């Protein structure tokens, strides 16, 4: 008999699947389903205590990244929002943030910035960081500041998670698993130890894993990603990812303007007029060039 169920975590040749009655079983995976990933809803076939994932149900969304060689790796499926976790120090890399946002805008996932470890900054430093990242709030994205150590900002996260499937992503050691542990204290989850010679953590989480905050709210922990890569994006997709550009696109003289050196470009005029943040524009051109280099 086939049952609708969800993948809790994916191993190389098996998956933990949760059934509608709450049972969790390790299942084999039909050979053709190599793309199966945490968060997938699946059909399974149970026989003699053996379980096989026989099909993947249509995905609402899927978050993928690309390796340096251009291979696509799925991170999680059927997610509503991504919490892009960074440490308060060193200052978050805005190119990586913008790439995550592009991935979200293209796939209809909500991006939320989560700056953890605010305790390691002085009040002045934190104020400076808030000023830099206020840009994202002006663009309509939520930016949360948390400290697991000082128990700050965690109620806001709880609120945001309600009735959604969310994934925590970001570099190793920024505190993704620590955040989940404090939200769901009962679970057994690995937290990285920071040794002196390893201030940046060492990929403590090795598999994306889905946890339940309550019966309707789910959170996926994922392994650290050094540099979130995107590949094979069309020019249109890159522009889609920069939401503040859209209102100025009609001002471009050429309908196929790439907003680089074309005369009469509405986007560049908006940058010069201070209506588009120059750092965002630079990240746009950088990403566009990167995608073009990939196509060569
Ligand atoms: N000072 C400070 N340390 C924190 C905070 N949150 C987490 N840490 C520490 O940061 C280290 C790494 O935490 P993890 O939760 O394992 O980080 P992670 O993002 O899950 O890392 P990976 O699983 O490798 O991707 C641990 O030593 C935590 O105790 C915080 O708010 N402040
Ligand atoms: Mg972790
Ligand atoms: Zn233009």
XYZ file of N, CA and C and ligand atoms in Angstrom, residues 252 257 259 265-267, ligand 3:
19
model
N 14.791 51.868 -19.389
C 15.928 51.554 -20.252
C 15.543 51.787 -21.718
N 18.187 45.497 -22.632
C 19.297 46.102 -21.895
C 19.764 45.162 -20.777
N 21.881 46.302 -18.547
C 22.178 47.249 -17.464
C 23.668 47.298 -17.145
N 20.443 53.609 -19.878
C 20.016 52.518 -18.988
C 19.339 53.079 -17.731
N 18.094 52.699 -17.527
C 17.314 53.181 -16.381
C 17.883 52.722 -15.051
N 18.450 51.532 -15.030
C 18.997 50.996 -13.780
C 20.239 51.801 -13.378
Zn 19.272 48.998 -18.431
